[in-house]
Every structure is written in structure tokens, then in C-alpha cells.
PDB file of C-alpha atoms in Angstrom:
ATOM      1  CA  UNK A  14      82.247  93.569 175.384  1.00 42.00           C
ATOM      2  CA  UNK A  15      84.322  96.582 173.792  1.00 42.00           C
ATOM      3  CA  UNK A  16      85.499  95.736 170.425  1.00 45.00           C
ATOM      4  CA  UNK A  17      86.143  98.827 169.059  1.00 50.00           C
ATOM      5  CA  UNK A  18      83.739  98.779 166.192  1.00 58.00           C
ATOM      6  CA  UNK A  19      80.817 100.124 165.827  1.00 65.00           C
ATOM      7  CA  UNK A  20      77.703  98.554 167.447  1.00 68.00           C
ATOM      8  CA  UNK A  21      75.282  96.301 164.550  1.00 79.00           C
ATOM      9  CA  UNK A  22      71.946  97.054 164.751  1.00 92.00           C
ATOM     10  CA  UNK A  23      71.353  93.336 165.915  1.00 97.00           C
ATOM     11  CA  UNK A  24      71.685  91.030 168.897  1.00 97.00           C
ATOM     12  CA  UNK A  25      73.995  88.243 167.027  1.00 97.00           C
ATOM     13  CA  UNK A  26      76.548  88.273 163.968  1.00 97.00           C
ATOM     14  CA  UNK A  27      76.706  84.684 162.215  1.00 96.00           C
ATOM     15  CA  UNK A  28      80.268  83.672 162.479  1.00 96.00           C
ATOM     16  CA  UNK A  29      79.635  79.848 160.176  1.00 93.00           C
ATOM     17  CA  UNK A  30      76.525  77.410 160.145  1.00 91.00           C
ATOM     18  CA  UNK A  31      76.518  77.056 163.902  1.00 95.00           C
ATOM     19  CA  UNK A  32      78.749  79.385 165.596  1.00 97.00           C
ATOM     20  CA  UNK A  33      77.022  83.570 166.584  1.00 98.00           C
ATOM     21  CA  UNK A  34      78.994  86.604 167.921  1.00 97.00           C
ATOM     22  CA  UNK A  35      76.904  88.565 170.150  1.00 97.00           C
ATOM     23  CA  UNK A  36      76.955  92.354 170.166  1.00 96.00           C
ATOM     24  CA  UNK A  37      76.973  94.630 173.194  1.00 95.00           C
ATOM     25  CA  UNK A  38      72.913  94.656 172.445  1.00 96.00           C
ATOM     26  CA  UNK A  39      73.352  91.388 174.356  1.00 96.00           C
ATOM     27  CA  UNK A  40      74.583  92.306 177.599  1.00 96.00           C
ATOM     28  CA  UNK A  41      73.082  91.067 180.742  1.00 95.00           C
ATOM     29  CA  UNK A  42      71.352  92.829 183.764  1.00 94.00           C
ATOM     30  CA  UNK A  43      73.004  91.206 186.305  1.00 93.00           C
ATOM     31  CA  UNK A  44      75.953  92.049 184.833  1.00 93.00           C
ATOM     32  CA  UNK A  45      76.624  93.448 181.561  1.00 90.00           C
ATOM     33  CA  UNK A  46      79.489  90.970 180.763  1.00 91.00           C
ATOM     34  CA  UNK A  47      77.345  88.320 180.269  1.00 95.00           C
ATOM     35  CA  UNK A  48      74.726  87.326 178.379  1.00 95.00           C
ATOM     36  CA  UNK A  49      70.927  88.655 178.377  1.00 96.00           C
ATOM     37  CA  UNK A  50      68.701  85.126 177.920  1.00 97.00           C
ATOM     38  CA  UNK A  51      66.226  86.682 176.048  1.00 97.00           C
ATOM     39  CA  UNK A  52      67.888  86.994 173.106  1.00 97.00           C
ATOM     40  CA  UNK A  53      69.876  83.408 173.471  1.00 98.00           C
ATOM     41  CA  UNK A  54      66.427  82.191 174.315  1.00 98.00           C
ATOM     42  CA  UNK A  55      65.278  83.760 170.556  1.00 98.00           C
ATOM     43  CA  UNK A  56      68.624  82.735 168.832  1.00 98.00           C
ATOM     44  CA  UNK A  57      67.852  78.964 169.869  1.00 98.00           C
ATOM     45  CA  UNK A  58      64.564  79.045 168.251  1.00 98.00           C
ATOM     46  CA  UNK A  59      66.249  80.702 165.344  1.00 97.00           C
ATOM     47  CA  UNK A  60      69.119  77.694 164.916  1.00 97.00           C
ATOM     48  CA  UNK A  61      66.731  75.374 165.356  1.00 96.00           C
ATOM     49  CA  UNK A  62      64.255  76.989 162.353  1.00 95.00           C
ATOM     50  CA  UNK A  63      67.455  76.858 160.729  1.00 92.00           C
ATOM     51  CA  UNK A  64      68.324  73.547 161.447  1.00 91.00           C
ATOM     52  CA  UNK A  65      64.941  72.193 159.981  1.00 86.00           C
ATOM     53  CA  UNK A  66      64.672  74.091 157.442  1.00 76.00           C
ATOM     54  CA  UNK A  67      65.116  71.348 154.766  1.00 60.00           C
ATOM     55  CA  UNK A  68      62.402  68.781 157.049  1.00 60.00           C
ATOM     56  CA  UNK A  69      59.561  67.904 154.773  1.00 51.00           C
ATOM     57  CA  UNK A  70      57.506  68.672 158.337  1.00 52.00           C
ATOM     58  CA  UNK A  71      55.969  72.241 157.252  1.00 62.00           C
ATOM     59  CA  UNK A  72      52.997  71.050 159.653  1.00 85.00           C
ATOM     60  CA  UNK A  73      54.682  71.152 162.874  1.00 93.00           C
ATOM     61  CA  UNK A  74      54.382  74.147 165.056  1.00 94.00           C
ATOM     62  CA  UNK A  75      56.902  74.630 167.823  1.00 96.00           C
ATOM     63  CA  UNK A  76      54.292  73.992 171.232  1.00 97.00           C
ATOM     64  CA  UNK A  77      56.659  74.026 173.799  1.00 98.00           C
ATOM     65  CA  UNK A  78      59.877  74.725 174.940  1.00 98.00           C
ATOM     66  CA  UNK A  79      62.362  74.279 177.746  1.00 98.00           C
ATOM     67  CA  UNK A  80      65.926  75.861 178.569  1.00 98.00           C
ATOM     68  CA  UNK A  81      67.922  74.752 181.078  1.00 98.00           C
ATOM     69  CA  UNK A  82      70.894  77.182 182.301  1.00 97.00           C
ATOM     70  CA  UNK A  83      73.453  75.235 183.243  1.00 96.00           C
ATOM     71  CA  UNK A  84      76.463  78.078 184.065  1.00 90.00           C
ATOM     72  CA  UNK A  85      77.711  81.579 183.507  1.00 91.00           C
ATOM     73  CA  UNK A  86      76.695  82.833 179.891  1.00 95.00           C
ATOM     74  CA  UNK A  87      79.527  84.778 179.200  1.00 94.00           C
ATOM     75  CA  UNK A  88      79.499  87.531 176.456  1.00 94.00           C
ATOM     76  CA  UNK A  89      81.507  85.279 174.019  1.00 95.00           C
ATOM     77  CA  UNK A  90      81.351  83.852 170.928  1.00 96.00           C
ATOM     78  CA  UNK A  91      78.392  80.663 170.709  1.00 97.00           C
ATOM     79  CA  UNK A  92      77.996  77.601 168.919  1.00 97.00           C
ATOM     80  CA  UNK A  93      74.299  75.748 168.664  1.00 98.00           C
ATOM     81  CA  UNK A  94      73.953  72.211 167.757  1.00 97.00           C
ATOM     82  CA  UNK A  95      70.863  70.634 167.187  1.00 97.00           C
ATOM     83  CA  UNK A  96      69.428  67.240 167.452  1.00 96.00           C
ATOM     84  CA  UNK A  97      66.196  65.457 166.759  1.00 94.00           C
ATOM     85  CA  UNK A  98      65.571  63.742 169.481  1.00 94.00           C
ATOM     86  CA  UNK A  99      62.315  61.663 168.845  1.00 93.00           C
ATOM     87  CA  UNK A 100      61.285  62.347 165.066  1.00 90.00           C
ATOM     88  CA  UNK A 101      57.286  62.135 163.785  1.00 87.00           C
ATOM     89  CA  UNK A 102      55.042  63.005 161.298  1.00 88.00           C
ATOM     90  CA  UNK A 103      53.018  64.204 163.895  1.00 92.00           C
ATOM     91  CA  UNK A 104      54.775  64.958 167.004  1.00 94.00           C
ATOM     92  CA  UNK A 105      58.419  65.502 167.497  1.00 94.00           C
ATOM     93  CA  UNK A 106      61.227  66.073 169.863  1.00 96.00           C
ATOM     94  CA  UNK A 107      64.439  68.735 169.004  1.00 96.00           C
ATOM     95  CA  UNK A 108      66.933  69.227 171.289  1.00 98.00           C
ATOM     96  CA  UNK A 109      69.621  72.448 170.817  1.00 98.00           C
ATOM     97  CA  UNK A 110      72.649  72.647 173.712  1.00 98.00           C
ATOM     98  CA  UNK A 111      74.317  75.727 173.313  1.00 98.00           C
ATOM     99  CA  UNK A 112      78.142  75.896 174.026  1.00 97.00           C
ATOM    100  CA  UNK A 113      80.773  78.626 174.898  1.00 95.00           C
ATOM    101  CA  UNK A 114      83.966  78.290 174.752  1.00 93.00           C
ATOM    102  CA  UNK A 115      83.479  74.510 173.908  1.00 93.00           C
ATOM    103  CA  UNK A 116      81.539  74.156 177.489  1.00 95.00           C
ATOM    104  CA  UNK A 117      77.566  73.413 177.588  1.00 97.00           C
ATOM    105  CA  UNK A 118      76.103  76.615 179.038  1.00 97.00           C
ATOM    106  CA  UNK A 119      72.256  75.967 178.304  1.00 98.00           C
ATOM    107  CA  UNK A 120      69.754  72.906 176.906  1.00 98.00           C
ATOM    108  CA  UNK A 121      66.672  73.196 175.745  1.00 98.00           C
ATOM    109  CA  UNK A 122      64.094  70.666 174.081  1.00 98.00           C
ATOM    110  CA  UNK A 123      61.586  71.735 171.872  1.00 98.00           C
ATOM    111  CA  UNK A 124      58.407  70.014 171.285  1.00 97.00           C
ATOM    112  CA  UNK A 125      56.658  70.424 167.877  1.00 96.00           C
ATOM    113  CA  UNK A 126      53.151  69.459 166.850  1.00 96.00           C
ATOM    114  CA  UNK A 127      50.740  68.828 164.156  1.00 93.00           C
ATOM    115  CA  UNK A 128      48.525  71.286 163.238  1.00 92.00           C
ATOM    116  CA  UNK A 129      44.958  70.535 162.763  1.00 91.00           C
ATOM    117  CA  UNK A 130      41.793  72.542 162.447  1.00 90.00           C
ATOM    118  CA  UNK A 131      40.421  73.123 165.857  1.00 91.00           C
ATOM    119  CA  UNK A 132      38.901  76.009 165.042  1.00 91.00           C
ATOM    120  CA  UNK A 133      35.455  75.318 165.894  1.00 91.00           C
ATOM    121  CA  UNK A 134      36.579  74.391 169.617  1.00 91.00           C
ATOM    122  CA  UNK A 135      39.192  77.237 170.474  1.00 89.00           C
ATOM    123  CA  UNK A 136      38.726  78.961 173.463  1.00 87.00           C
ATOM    124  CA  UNK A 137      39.768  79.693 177.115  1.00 87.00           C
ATOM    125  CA  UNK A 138      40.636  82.235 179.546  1.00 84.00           C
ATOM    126  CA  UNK A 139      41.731  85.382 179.021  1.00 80.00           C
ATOM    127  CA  UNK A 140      41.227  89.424 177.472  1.00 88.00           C
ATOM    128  CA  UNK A 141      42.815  91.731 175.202  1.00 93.00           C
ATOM    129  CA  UNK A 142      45.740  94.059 176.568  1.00 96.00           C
ATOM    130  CA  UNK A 143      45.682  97.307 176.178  1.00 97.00           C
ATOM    131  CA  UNK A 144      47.301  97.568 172.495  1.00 97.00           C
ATOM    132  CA  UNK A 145      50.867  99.031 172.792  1.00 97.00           C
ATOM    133  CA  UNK A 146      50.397 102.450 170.564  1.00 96.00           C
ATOM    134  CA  UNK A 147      48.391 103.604 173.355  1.00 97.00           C
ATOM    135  CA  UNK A 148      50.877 103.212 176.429  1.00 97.00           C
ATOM    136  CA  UNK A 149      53.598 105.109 177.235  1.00 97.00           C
ATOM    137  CA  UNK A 150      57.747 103.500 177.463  1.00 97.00           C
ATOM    138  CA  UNK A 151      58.843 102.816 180.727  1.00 95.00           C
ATOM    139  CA  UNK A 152      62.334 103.649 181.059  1.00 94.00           C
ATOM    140  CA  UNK A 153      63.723  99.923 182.200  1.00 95.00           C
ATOM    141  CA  UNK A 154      67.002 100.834 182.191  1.00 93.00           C
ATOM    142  CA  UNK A 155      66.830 103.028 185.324  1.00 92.00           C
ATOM    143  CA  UNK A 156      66.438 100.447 187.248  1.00 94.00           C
ATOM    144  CA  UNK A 157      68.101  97.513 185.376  1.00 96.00           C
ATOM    145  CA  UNK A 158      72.256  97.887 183.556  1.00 95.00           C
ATOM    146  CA  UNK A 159      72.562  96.178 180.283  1.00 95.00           C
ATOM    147  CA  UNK A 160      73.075  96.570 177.025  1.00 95.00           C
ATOM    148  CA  UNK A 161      70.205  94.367 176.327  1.00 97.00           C
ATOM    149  CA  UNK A 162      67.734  96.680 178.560  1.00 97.00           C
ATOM    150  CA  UNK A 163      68.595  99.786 177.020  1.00 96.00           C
ATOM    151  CA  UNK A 164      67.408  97.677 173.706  1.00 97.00           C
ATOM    152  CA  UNK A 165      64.021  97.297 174.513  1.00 97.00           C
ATOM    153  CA  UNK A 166      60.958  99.262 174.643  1.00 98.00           C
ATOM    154  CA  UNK A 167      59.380  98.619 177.438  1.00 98.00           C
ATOM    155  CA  UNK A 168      55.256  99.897 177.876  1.00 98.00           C
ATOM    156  CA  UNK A 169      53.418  98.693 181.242  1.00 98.00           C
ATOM    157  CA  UNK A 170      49.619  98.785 181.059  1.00 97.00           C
ATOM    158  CA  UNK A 171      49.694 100.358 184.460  1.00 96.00           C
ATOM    159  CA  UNK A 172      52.659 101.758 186.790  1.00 94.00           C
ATOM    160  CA  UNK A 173      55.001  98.412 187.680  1.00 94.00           C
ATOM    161  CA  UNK A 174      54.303  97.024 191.237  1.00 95.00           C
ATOM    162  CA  UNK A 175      56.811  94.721 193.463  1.00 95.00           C
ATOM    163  CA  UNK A 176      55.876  91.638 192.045  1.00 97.00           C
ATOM    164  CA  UNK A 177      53.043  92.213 189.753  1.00 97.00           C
ATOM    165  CA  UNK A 178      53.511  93.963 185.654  1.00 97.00           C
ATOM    166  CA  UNK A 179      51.280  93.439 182.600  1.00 98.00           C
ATOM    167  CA  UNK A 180      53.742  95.206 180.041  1.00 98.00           C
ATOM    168  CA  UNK A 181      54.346  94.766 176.019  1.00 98.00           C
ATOM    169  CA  UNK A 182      58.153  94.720 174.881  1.00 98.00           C
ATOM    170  CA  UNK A 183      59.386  94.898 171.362  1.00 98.00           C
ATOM    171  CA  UNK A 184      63.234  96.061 170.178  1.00 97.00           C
ATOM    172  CA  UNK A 185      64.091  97.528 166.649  1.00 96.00           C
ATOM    173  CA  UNK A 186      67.155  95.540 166.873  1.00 97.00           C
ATOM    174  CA  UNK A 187      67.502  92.172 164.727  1.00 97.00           C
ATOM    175  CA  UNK A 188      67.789  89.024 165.945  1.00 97.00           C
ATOM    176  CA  UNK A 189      71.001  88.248 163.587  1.00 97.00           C
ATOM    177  CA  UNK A 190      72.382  90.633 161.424  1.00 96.00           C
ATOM    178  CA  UNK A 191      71.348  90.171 157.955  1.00 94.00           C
ATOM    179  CA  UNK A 192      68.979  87.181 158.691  1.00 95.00           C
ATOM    180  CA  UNK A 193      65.241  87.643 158.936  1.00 95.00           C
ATOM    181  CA  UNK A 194      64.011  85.942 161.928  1.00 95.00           C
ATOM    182  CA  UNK A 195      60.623  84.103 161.886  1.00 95.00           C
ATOM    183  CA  UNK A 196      57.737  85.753 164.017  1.00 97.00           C
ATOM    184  CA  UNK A 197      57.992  83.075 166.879  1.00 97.00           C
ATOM    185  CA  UNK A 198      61.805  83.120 167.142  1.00 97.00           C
ATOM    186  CA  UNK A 199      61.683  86.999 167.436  1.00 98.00           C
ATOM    187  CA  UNK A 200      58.517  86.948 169.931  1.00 98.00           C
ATOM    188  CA  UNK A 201      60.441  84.614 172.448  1.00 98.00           C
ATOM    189  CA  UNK A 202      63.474  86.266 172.182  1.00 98.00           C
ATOM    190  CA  UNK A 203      61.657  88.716 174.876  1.00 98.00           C
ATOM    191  CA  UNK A 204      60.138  86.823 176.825  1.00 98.00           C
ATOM    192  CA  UNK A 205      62.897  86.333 179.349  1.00 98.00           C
ATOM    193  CA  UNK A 206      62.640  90.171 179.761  1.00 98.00           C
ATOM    194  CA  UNK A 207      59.226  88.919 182.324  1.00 97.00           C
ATOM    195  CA  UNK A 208      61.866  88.507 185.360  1.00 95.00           C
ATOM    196  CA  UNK A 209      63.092  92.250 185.409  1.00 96.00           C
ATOM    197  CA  UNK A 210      59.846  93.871 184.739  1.00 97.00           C
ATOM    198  CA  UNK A 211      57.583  92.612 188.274  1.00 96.00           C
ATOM    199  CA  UNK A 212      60.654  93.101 190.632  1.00 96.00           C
ATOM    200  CA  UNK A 213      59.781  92.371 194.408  1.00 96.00           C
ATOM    201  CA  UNK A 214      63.137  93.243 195.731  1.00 96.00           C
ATOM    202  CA  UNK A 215      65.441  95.899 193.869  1.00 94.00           C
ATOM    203  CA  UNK A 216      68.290  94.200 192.551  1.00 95.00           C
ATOM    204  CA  UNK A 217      70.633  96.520 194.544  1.00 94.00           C
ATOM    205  CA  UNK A 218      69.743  94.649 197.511  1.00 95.00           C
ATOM    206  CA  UNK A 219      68.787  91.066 196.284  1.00 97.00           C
ATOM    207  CA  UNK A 220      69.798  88.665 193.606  1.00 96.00           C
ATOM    208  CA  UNK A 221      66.803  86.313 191.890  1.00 97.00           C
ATOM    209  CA  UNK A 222      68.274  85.192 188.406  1.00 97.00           C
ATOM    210  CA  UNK A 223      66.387  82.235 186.452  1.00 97.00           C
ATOM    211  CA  UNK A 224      68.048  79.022 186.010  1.00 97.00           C
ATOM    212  CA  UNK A 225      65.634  77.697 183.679  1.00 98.00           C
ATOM    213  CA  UNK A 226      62.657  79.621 181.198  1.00 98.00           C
ATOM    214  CA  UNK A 227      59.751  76.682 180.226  1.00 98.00           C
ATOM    215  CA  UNK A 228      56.797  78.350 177.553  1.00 98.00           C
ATOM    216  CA  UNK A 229      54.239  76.732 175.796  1.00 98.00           C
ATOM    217  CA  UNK A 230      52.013  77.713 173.166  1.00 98.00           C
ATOM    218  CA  UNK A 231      48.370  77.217 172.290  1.00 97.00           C
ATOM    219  CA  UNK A 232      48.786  79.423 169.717  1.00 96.00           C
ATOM    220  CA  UNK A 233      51.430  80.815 167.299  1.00 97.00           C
ATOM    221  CA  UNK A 234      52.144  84.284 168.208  1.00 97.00           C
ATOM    222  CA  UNK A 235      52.263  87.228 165.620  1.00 96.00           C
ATOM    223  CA  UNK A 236      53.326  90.867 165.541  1.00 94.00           C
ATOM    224  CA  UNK A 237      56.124  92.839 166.443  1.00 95.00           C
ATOM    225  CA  UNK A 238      54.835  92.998 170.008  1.00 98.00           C
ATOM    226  CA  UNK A 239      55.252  90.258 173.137  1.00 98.00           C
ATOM    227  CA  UNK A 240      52.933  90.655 176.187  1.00 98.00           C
ATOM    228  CA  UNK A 241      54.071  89.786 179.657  1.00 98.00           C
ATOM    229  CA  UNK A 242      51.060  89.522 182.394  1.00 98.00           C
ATOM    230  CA  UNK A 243      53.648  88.416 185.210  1.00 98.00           C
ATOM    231  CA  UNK A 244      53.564  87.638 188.419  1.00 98.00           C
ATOM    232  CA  UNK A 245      56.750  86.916 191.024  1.00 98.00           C
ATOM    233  CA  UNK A 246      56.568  84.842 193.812  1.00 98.00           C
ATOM    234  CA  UNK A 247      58.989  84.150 196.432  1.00 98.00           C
ATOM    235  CA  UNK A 248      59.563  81.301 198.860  1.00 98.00           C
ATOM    236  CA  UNK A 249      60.781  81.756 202.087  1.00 97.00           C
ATOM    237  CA  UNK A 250      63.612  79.644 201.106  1.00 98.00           C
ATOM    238  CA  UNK A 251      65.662  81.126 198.367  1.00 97.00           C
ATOM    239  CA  UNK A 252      63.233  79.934 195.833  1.00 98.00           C
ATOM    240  CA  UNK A 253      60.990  82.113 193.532  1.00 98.00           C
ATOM    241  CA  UNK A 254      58.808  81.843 190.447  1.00 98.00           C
ATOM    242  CA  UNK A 255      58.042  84.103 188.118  1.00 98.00           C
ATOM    243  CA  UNK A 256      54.494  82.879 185.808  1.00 98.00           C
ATOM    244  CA  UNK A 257      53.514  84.816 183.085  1.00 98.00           C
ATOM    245  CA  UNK A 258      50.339  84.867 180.806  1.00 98.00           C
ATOM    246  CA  UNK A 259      51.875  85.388 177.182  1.00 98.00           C
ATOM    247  CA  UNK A 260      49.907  87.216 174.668  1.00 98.00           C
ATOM    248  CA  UNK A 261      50.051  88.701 171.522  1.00 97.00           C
ATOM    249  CA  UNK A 262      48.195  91.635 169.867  1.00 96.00           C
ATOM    250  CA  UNK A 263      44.988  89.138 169.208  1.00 95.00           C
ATOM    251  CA  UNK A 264      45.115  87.737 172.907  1.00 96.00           C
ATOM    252  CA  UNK A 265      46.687  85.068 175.293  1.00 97.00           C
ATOM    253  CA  UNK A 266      49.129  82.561 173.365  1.00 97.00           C
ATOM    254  CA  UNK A 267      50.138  80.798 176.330  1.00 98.00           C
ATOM    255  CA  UNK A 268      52.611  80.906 179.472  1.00 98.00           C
ATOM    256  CA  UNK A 269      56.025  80.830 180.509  1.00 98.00           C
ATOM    257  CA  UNK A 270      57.648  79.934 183.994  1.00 98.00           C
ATOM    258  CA  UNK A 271      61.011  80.855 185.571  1.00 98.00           C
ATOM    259  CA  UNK A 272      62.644  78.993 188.436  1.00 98.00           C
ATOM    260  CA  UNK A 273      64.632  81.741 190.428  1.00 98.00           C
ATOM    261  CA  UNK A 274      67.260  81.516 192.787  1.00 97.00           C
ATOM    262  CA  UNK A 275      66.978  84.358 195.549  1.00 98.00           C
ATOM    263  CA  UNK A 276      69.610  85.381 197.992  1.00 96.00           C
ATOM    264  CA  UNK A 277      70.320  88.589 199.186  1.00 96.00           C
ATOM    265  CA  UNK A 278      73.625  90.731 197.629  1.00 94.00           C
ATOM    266  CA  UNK A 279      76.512  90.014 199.392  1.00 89.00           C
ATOM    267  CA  UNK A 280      77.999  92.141 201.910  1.00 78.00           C
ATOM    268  CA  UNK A 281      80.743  94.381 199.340  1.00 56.00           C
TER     269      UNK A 281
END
């Protein structure tokens, strides 16, 4: 997207209540005329903060969510309307579809819980990463286009391997210019960045984009920093997985799954 202006230092302009511009800090890998989802996936989260804002429900925590892809995300103009689907004191169900150019592009549903002192029975599987300050970037944009890439700082625990990379991420770059974003909305609008950083196959050679991005939470995450401990699998019939442990600075926070849809580049 060339508009002739300079560049904000941020993924999305507001344009009214429920309409965002995106910037060229949005641009896709697959191609950089699109969309990135990581920061849609964020800006979702964001509208539907947003949305709630005025909900007497300060004691729900967003647990899980689910997007659904349903086309081309073009690098245009969005508008994100949100629903409550199934409302609680202790449970509830949002539901945000985001449309371009008046056409349903992605839907996601939200579940948010009650929080309650478990504190005493917390636990489960997992370590600390290696904290960020002591790994070196990766330069991601070598291997991937986008404006969104060339965004984000990139440090792998150890050298990336086809398949298999436990790397941190974080951008300077706001979610929406002039807004602050909460810590959650700004923490899983990286964590689409999990399919581009375990490749199997270069992308030169073979095409594997999500069509959906599922996370839940145990835990809220906090920091400026979102761990990806990922893993890529493919079927031997154009379907692949990508599963990633999600952490924080403190630990694990929980795990996110991508459907893919592999096929090999066609013949130019």
C-alpha cells in the first residue's frame, strides 16, 4: 500500500468507532498486499476491549480465542463489529467478524472467564526461556517479504530448524496510532508470527498459509515480549499444523494452533 505519506509508527490508524486503516507495517508475507494476521489477530482483541469497555464484567479474563479466515485479507481499510454472543456473570461468549470492503474476511469468538483465586493449585508443565536481552535478532526478513516482518524483532533461543523454533518477538510499533493497547491485545498481536519462524519448506518452493489461529490462556500474559516454542507438522495430504507453547517472561501462558494449507508454488 503506497500512499504517499509518511509511514505511522503503528500497525492501524482509527478511521471512526469501528472502522481501522492499516499502514504498510501491516503487509503480509505471502504477499505484501495483503494483510499480516498477527496484527488483525491483536486489533480484534483490541475492538473487542473496546467494545466492553463500559461492561460492569471487570472479572472476566479473555481464556480463549478462535479466528476463522474466511478469504483474501486485502491491505484495505477494516471495519470490526462485535457481538455478545452468550452473556454471564461468570462465563461469556463475544463474537467480532471483521469486514473489508463490506465482505466478512475473518470470525473469531472469544471466550471470557471469571477469575478466582487458584493460586494455591497452579501448576503444570513447562520452563523458563531464555530471557530475550540475552539472545541475539534473527534477521526474519531474509527469508520472509513484508512490511509486517521487517517490523518485528525476531530472537531464536537457538539457530531456527525446518520445522522446529523456540523464539521471543516484540515490535516498537503500536498497535493503533494514538491508542494504548492492553498487554494481552498487544501480546497476541504476534503470535501469528509462529507460522514463519519453524519453516519446513522455504516459501520459494511451497505455500502453507493458516486458515484459522485458535489460543488459549491459563494465564494472562505480561511484558513487552511473546514466546513462540513451535513446532510444524505436515501431512502427506496438503494439511499441516503448526502448535506452539506460548509463554511470557514468567513462563508458559498457554498454546496456540494453526490449520495450514500446503501445496507446492505453482509452476510461474
Amino acid at each position: 500500500m503506497n500512499t504517499g505519506t509518511p509511514v505511522p509508527d503503528s500497525y492501524y490508524e482509527r478511521v471512526d468507532e469501528h472502522r481501522y486503516k492499516p499502514t504498510a507495517h501491516a503487509g503480509g508475507a505471502w504477499d505484501p498486499a495483503e494483510l499480516h494476521f498477527s496484527p488483525l489477530g491483536g486489533l480484534v482483541v483490541h475492538a473487542i476491549e473496546h467494545a466492553r469497555v463500559s461492561r460492569p464484567e471487570s472479572g472476566l479474563v479473555l481464556s480463549r480465542i478462535s479466528y476463522d479466515i474466511l478469504g483474501r485479507l486485502a491491505l484495505d481499510e477494516c471495519e470490526i463489529r462485535v457481538e455478545t454472543v452468550r452473556p454471564g456473570r461468570t462465563i461469556e461468549l463475544v463474537e467480532a467478524v471483521v469486514l473489508v470492503a463490506d465482505r466478512p474476511v475473518v470470525r473469531a469468538r472469544a471466550w471470557f472467564l471469571a477469575t478466582v483465586d487458584t493460586s494455591a493449585v497452579a501448576g503444570g508443565p513447562g520452563q523458563l526461556l531464555t530471557p530475550p536481552e540475552q539472545l541475539a535478532s534473527w534477521e526474519m526478513s531474509a527469508l520472509w517479504p513484508g512490511g509486517y516482518i521487517a517490523s518485528v524483532d525476531v530472537r531464536p533461543l537457538a539457530p531456527p530448524l525446518p520445522g522446529r523454533t523456540t523464539a521471543w518477538i516484540s515490535t516498537r510499533h503500536a498497535l493503533v496510532a494514538g491508542e494504548p493497547a492492553s498487554p494481552l491485545a498487544s501480546y497476541l498481536a504476534l503470535v501469528d508470527t509462529a507460522n514463519g519462524i519453524a519453516v519446513r519448506q522455504p516459501p520459494t518452493a511451497w505455500i502453507y498459509p493458516n486458515v484459522d489461529l485458535t489460543v488459549h490462556l491459563h494465564r494472562q500474559p505480561v511484558g513487552d515480549w511473546t514466546g513462540l516454542d513451535t513446532t510444524v507438522t505436515f501431512g502427506p495430504t496438503g494439511q499441516g499444523l503448526t502448535s506452539t507453547v506460548l509463554h511470557d517472561v514468567d513462563g508458559p501462558v498457554g498454546h496456540a494452533l494453526q490449520m495450514l494449507t500446503v501445496r507446492p508454488v505453482p509452476d510461474q
